XYZ file of C-alpha atoms in Angstrom:
57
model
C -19.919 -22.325 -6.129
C -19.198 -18.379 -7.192
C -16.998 -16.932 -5.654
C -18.458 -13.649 -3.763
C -16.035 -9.941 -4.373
C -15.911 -8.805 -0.764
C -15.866 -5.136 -0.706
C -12.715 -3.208 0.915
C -12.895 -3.566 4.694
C -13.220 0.145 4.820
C -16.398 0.152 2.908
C -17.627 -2.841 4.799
C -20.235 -2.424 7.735
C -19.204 -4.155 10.863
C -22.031 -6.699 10.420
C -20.451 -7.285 7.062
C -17.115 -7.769 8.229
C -18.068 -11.114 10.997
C -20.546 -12.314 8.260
C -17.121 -12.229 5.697
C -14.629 -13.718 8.792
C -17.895 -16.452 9.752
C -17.517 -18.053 5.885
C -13.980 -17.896 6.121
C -13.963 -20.134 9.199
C -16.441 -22.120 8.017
C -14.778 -22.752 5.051
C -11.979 -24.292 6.752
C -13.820 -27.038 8.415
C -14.672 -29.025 4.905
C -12.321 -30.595 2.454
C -12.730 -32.627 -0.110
C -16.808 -32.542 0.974
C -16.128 -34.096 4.694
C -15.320 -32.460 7.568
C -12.027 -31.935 8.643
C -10.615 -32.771 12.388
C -11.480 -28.766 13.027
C -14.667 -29.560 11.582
C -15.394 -32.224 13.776
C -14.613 -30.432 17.405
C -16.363 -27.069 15.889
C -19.582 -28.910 15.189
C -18.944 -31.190 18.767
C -18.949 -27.845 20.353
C -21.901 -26.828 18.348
C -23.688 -29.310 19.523
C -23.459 -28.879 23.031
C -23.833 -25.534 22.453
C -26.980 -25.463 20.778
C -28.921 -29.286 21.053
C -31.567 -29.803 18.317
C -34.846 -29.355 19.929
C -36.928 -32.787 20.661
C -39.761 -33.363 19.077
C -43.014 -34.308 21.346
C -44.918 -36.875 19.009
């Protein structure tokens, strides 16, 4: 994967900034291409958070 150039924070846009601090998180919940034990509660929480939607079939 490339690695993105952030700009300066003082050129950055607050939208720009969270979106830069959100990968950066993220980042930190894989190693090694499985989740890590901060993975695992983040995407626990997640889950709660935000159930995938049922499907009526």
């Amino acid at each position: 994967m490339p690695r993105r150039k952030p700009n300066p924070e003082s050129e950055q846009s607050i939208p720009e900034m969270v979106d830069e601090l959100t990968r950066q998180e993220i980042a930190t919940w894989y190693k090694d291409g499985k989740l890590t034990p901060h993975g695992r509660q983040m995407a626990k929480r997640l889950n709660r958070a935000l159930p995938a939607e049922k499907v009526n079939e």
